[in-house]
Coordinates of C-alpha atoms in Angstrom, one line a residue:
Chain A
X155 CA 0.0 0.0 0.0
X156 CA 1.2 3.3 -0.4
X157 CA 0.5 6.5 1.6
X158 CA 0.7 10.3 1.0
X159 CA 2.9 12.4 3.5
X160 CA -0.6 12.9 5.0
X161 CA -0.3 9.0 5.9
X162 CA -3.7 9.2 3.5
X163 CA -3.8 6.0 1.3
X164 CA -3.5 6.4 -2.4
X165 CA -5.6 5.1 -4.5
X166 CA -3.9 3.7 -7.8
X167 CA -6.3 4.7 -11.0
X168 CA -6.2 1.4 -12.2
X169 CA -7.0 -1.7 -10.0
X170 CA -10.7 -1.2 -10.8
X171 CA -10.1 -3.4 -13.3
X172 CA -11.4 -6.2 -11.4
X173 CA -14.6 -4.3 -10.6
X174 CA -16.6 -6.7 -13.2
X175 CA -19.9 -5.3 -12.2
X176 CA -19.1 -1.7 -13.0
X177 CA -21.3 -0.5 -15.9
X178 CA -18.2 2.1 -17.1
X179 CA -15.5 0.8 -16.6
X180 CA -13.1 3.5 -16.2
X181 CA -10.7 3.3 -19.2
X182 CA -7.5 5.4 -19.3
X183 CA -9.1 8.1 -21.4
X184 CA -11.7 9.3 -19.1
X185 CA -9.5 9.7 -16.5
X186 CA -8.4 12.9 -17.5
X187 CA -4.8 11.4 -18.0
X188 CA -3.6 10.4 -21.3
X189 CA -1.2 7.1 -21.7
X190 CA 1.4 10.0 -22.6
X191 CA 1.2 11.9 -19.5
X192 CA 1.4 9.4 -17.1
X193 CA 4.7 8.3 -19.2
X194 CA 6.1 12.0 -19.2
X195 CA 5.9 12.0 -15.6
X196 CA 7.6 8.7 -15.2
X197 CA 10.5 9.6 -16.8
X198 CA 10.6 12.8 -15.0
X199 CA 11.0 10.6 -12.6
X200 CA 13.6 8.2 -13.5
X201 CA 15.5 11.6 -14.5
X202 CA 15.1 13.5 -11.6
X203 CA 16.1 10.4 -9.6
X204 CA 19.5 9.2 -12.0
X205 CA 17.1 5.6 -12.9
X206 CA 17.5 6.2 -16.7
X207 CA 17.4 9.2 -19.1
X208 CA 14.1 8.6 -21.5
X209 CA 12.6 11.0 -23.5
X210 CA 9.5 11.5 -25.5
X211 CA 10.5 13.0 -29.4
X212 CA 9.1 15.8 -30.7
X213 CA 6.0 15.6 -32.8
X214 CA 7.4 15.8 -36.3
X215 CA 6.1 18.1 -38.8
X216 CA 6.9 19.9 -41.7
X217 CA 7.4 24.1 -41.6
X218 CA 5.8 25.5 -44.2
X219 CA 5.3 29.7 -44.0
X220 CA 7.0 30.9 -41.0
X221 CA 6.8 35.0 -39.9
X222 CA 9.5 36.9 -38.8
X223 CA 7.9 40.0 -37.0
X224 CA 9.7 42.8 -35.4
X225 CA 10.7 42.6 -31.2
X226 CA 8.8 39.3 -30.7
X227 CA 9.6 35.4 -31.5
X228 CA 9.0 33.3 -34.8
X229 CA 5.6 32.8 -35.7
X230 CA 4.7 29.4 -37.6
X231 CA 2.1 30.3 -39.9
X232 CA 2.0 27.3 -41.8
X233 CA 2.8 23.6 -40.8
X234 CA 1.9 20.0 -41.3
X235 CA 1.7 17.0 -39.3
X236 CA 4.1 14.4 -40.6
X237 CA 4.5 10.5 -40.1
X238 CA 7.2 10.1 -37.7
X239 CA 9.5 7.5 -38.7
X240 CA 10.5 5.9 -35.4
X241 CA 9.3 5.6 -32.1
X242 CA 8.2 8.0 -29.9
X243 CA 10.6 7.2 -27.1
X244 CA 13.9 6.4 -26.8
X245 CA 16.9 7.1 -23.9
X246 CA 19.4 4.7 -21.9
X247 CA 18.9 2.9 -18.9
X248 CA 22.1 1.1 -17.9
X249 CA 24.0 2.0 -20.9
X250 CA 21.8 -0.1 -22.8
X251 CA 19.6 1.8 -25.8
X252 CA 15.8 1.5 -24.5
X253 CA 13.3 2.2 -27.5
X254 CA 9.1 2.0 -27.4
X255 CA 6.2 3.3 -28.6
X256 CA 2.7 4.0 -26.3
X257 CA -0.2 3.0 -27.6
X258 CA -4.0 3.1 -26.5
X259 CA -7.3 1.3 -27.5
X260 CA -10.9 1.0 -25.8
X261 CA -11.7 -1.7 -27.6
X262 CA -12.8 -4.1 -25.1
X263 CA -11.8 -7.3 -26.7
X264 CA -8.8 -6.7 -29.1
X265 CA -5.6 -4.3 -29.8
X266 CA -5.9 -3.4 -33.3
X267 CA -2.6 -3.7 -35.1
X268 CA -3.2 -0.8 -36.9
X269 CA -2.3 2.0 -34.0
X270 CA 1.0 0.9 -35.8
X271 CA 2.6 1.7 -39.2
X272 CA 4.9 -0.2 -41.2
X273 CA 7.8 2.4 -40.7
X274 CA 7.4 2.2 -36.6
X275 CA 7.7 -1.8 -37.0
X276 CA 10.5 -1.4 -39.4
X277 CA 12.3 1.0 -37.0
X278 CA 11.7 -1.4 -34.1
X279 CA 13.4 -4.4 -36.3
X280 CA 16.4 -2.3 -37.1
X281 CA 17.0 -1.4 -33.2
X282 CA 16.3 -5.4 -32.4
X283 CA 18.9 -5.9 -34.7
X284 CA 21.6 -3.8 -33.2
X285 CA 20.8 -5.3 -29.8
X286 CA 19.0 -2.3 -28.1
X287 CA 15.9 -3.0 -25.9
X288 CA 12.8 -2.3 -27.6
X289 CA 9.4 -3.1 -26.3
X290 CA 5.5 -1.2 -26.9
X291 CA 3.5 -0.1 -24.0
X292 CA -0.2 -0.9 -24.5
X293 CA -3.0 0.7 -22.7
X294 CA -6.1 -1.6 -23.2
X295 CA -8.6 -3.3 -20.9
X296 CA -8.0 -1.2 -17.8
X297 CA -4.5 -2.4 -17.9
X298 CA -0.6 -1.5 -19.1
X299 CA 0.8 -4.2 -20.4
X300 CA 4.6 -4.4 -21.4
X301 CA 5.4 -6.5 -24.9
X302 CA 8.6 -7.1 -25.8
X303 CA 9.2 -6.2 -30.3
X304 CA 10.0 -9.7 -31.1
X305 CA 6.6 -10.7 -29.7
X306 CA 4.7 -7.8 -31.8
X307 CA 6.0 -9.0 -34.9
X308 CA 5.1 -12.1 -34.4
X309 CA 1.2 -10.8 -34.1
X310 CA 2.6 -8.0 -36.9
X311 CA 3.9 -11.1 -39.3
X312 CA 0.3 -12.8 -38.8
X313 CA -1.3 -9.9 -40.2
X314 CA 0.8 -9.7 -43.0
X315 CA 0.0 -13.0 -44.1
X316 CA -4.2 -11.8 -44.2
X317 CA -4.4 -13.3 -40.7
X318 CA -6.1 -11.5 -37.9
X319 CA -5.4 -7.4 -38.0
X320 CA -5.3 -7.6 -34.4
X321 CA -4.4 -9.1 -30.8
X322 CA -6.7 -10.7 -28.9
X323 CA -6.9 -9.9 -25.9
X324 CA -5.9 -13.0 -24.3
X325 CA -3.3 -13.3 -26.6
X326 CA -1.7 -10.3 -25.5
X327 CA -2.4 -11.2 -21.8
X328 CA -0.2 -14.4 -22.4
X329 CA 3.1 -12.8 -24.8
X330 CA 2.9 -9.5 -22.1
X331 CA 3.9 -8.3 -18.6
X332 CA 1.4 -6.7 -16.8
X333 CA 3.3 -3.0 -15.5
X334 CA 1.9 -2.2 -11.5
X335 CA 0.4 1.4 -11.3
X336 CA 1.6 3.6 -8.8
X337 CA 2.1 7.4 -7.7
X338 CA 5.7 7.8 -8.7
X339 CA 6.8 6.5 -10.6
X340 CA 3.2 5.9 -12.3
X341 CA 4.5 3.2 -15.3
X342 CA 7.0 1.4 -13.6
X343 CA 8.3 -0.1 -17.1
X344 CA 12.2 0.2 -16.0
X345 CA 11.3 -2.4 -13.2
X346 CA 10.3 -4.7 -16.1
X347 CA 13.0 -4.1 -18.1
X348 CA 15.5 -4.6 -15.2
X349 CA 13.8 -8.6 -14.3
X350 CA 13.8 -9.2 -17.9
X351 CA 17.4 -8.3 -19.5
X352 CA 19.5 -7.0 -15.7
X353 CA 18.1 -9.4 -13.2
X354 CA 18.6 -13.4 -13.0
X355 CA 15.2 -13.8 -11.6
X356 CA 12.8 -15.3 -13.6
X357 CA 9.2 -12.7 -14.3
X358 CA 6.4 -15.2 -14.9
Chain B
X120 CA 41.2 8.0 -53.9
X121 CA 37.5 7.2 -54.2
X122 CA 36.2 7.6 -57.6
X123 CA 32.3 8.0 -59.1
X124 CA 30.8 4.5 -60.6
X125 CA 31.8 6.4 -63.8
X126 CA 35.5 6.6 -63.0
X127 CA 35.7 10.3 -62.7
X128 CA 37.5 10.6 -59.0
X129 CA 35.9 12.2 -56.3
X130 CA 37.1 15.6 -54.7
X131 CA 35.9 15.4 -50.9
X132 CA 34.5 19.0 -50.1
X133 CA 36.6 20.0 -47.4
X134 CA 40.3 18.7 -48.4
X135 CA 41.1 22.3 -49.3
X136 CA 41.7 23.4 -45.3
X137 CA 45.7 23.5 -46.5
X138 CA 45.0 25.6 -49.5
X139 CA 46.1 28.5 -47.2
X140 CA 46.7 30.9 -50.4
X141 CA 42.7 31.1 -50.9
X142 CA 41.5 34.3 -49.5
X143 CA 37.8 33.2 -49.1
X144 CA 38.4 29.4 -47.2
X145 CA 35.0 27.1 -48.4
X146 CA 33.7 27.1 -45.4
X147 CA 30.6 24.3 -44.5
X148 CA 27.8 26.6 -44.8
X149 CA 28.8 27.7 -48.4
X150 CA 29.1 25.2 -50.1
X151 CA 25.8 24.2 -50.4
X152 CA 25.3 21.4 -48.0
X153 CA 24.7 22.0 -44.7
X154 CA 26.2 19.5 -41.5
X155 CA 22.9 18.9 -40.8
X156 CA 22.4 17.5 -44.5
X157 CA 25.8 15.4 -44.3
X158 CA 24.6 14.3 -41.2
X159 CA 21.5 12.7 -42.3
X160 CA 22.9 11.3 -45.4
X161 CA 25.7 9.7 -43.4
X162 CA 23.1 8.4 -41.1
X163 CA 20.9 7.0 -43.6
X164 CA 23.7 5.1 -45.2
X165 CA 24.6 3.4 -41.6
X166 CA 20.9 2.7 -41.4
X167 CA 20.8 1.0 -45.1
X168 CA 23.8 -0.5 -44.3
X169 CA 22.7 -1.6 -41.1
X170 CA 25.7 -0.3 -39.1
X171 CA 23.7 1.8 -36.8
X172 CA 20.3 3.1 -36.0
X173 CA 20.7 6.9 -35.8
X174 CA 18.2 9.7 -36.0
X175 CA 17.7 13.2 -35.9
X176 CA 15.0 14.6 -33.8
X177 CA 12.1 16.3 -35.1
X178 CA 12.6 20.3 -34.4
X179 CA 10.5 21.2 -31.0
X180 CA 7.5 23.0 -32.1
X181 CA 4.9 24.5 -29.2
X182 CA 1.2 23.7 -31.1
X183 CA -1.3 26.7 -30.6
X184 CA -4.1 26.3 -33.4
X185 CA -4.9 23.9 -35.9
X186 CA -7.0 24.0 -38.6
X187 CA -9.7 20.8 -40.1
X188 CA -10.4 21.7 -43.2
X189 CA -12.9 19.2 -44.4
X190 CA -11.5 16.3 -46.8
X191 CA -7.6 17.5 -47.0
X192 CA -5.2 17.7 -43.9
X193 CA -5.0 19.3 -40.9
X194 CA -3.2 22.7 -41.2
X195 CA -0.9 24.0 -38.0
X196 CA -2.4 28.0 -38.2
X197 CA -0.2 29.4 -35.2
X198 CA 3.1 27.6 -33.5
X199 CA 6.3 28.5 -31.8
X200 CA 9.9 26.9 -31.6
X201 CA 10.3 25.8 -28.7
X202 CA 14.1 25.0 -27.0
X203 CA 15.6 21.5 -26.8
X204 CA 15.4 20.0 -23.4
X205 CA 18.2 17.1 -25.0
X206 CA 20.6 16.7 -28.2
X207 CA 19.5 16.7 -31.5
X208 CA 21.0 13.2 -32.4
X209 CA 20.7 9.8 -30.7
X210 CA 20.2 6.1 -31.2
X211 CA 22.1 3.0 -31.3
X212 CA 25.5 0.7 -32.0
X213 CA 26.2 -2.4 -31.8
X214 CA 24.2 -2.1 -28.6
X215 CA 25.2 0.6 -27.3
X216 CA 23.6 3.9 -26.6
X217 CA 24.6 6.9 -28.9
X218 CA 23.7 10.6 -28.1
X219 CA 25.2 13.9 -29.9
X220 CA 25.0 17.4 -30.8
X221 CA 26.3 19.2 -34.3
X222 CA 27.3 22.4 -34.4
X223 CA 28.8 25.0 -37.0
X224 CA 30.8 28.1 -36.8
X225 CA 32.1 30.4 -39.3
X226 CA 34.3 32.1 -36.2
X227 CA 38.0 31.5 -37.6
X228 CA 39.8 31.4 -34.3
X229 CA 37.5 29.6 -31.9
X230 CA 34.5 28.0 -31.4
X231 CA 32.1 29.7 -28.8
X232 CA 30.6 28.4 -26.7
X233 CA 27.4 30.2 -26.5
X234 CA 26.5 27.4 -29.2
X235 CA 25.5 25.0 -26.4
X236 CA 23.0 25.8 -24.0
X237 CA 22.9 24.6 -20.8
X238 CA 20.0 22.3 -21.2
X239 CA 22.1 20.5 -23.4
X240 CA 25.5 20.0 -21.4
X241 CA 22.7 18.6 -18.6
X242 CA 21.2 16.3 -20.8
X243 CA 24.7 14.8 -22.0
X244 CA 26.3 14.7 -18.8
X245 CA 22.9 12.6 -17.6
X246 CA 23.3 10.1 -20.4
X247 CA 27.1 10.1 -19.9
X248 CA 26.6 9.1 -16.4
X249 CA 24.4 6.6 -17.9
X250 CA 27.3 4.8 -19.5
X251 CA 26.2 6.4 -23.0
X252 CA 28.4 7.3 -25.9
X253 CA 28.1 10.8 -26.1
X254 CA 30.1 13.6 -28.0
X255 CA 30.0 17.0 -30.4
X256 CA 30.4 16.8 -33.6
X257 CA 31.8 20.5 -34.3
X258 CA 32.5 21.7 -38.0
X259 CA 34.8 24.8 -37.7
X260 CA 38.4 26.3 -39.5
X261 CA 37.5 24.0 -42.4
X262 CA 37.2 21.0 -40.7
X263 CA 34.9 18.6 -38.7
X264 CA 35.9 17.4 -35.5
X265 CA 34.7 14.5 -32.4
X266 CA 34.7 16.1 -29.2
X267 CA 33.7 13.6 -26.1
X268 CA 31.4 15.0 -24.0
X269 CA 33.8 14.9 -21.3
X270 CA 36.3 17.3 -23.1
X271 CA 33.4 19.4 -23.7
X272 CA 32.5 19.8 -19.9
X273 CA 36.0 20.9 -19.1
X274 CA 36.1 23.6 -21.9
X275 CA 32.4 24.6 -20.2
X276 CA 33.2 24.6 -16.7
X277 CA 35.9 27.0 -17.5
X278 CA 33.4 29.0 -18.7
X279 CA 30.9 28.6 -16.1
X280 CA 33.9 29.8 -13.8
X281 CA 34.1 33.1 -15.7
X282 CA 36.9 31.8 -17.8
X283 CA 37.0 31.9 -21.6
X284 CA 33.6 31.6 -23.3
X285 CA 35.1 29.9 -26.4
X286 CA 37.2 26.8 -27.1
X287 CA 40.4 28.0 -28.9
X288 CA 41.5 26.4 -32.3
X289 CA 44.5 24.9 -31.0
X290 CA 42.1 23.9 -27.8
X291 CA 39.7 22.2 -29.9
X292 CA 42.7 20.4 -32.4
X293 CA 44.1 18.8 -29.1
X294 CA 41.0 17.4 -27.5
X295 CA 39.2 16.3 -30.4
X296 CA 39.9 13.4 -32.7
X297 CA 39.4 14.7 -37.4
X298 CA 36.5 13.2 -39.0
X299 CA 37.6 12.4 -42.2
X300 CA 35.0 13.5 -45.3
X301 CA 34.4 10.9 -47.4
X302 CA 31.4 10.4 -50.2
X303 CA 29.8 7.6 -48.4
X304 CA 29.5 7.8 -45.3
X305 CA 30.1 11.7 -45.6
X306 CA 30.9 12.3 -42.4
X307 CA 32.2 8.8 -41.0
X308 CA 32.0 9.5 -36.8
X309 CA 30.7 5.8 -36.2
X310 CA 34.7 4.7 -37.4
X311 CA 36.3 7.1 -34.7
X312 CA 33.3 5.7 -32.1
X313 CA 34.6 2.3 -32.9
X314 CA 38.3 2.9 -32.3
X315 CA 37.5 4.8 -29.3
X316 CA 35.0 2.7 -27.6
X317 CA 35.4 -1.3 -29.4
X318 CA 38.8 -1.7 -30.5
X319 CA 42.0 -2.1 -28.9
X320 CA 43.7 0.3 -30.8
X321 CA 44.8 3.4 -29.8
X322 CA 43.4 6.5 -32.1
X323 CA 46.5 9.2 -32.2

């Protein structure tokens, strides 16, 4: 359990997943937190603390028309989003290279495979290839589940072949870690990666 | 010698740093090609060749209004620059974490230091006590040089100290390794990287 400086108990946002009888379920988007925010605070955290140095990349786009006027900054008049070509995220924990990608669905059954593009998967393959620790965060069923890139392209390959266009939900159950919720840090996805590629312990 | 597939030999842009006798020196910025633009080709050819995974990051841009127009894109109406809280440059090779900033300067006697800001010098001291591999690559006098980060911090706690706010030409020769200009990989840093950090040799 953990307690505020007030000794008050906190209440993580997500173990209501086991609250079956609830009618709304509370999913992460109507908790006024994004996926993205609660990640931007946990690395603030593993920063602020010397755990690992993990950023979020810019949102790409493309500068168009951009206004120069007099005693005040640049104004960008005109812009486009573009496709980014990577992964959101990327940093070091270790001195290892630590790459992912967040993504959310409220479906209640399945993670569609297309909150990914063919570049982000291609990116992923190229850093599995040069050894560095890449993984996707999924936000889906009241839970944040950890999978590891070689397990996403197996679901990813599946597709290809005209096989289902997403994961079921107890298939990702079974390839994935479930990450704990907590106040700080709020994604404890370092504590995963440290059983799975720094520890000896086995994570079942 | 490196010639075109056509035979005609290849003049590297920047072997003309001895040519003393020319009163206006080819400097990077006219001739053209920027180091950003060498910087992405030479990253691009470790990425097809699979040597390393290495990106620029998208250009921080603060979003204030956005347009839908109905049936074409969205359109960004009004945004701002915003500063870099890292470097502009990381990824990964042969495992290992990879984090940089480029810089230019047309200054013919030293390179200032004002070019940094202090953001920056956090974020690479954070991913250097990390265990990352983490360097400048500064093109200045008609040349392009590697400078660890750890040289770097020297030259800026000099300057934090009220000492010289520049690193002198001499200064910089001494403490950095040449990156030789080539046609491809333009600018070749991932060969001084592995001589530093995977071979046994010692780089003079």
């Amino acid at each position: 359990m953990i307690r505020y400086p007030n000794g008050k108990t906190f209440q993580p946002n997500k173990t209501v997943s086991s609250k079956k009888s609830q009618k709304q379920s509370p999913s992460y988007s109507n908790r006024g937190m994004t996926l993205e925010d609660d990640l931007n605070e946990t690395n603030k955290y593993y920063l602020a603390n010397q755990i690992a140095v993990i950023h979020k990349k810019p949102t790409p786009v493309q500068i168009v028309n951009v206004h120069y006027p007099k005693r005040s900054a640049a104004v960008i008049k005109e812009a486009y989003f573009k496709q980014s070509s990577t992964t959101d995220y990327n940093g070091i924990y270790k001195g290892r290279y630590i790459d992912f990608e967040a993504k959310e669905t409220k479906n209640k059954t399945a993670f569609p495979l297309q909150n990914f593009h063919e570049h982000q998967i291609e990116h992923m393959k190229q850093v599995a290839a040069q050894g560095g620790i890449c993984f996707v965060i999924i936000s889906a069923f009241d839970k944040v589940y950890f999978l590891e890139a070689d397990k996403l392209f197996v679901f990813w390959e599946r597709k290809e072949k005209n096989g289902r266009k997403s994961i079921r939900k107890d298939e990702l159950e079974d390839a994935s870690f479930p990450i704990s919720l907590g106040y700080s840090p709020r994604i404890d996805y370092i504590s995963i990666i440290e059983q799975l590629y720094f520890s000896q312990e086995t994570v079942d």
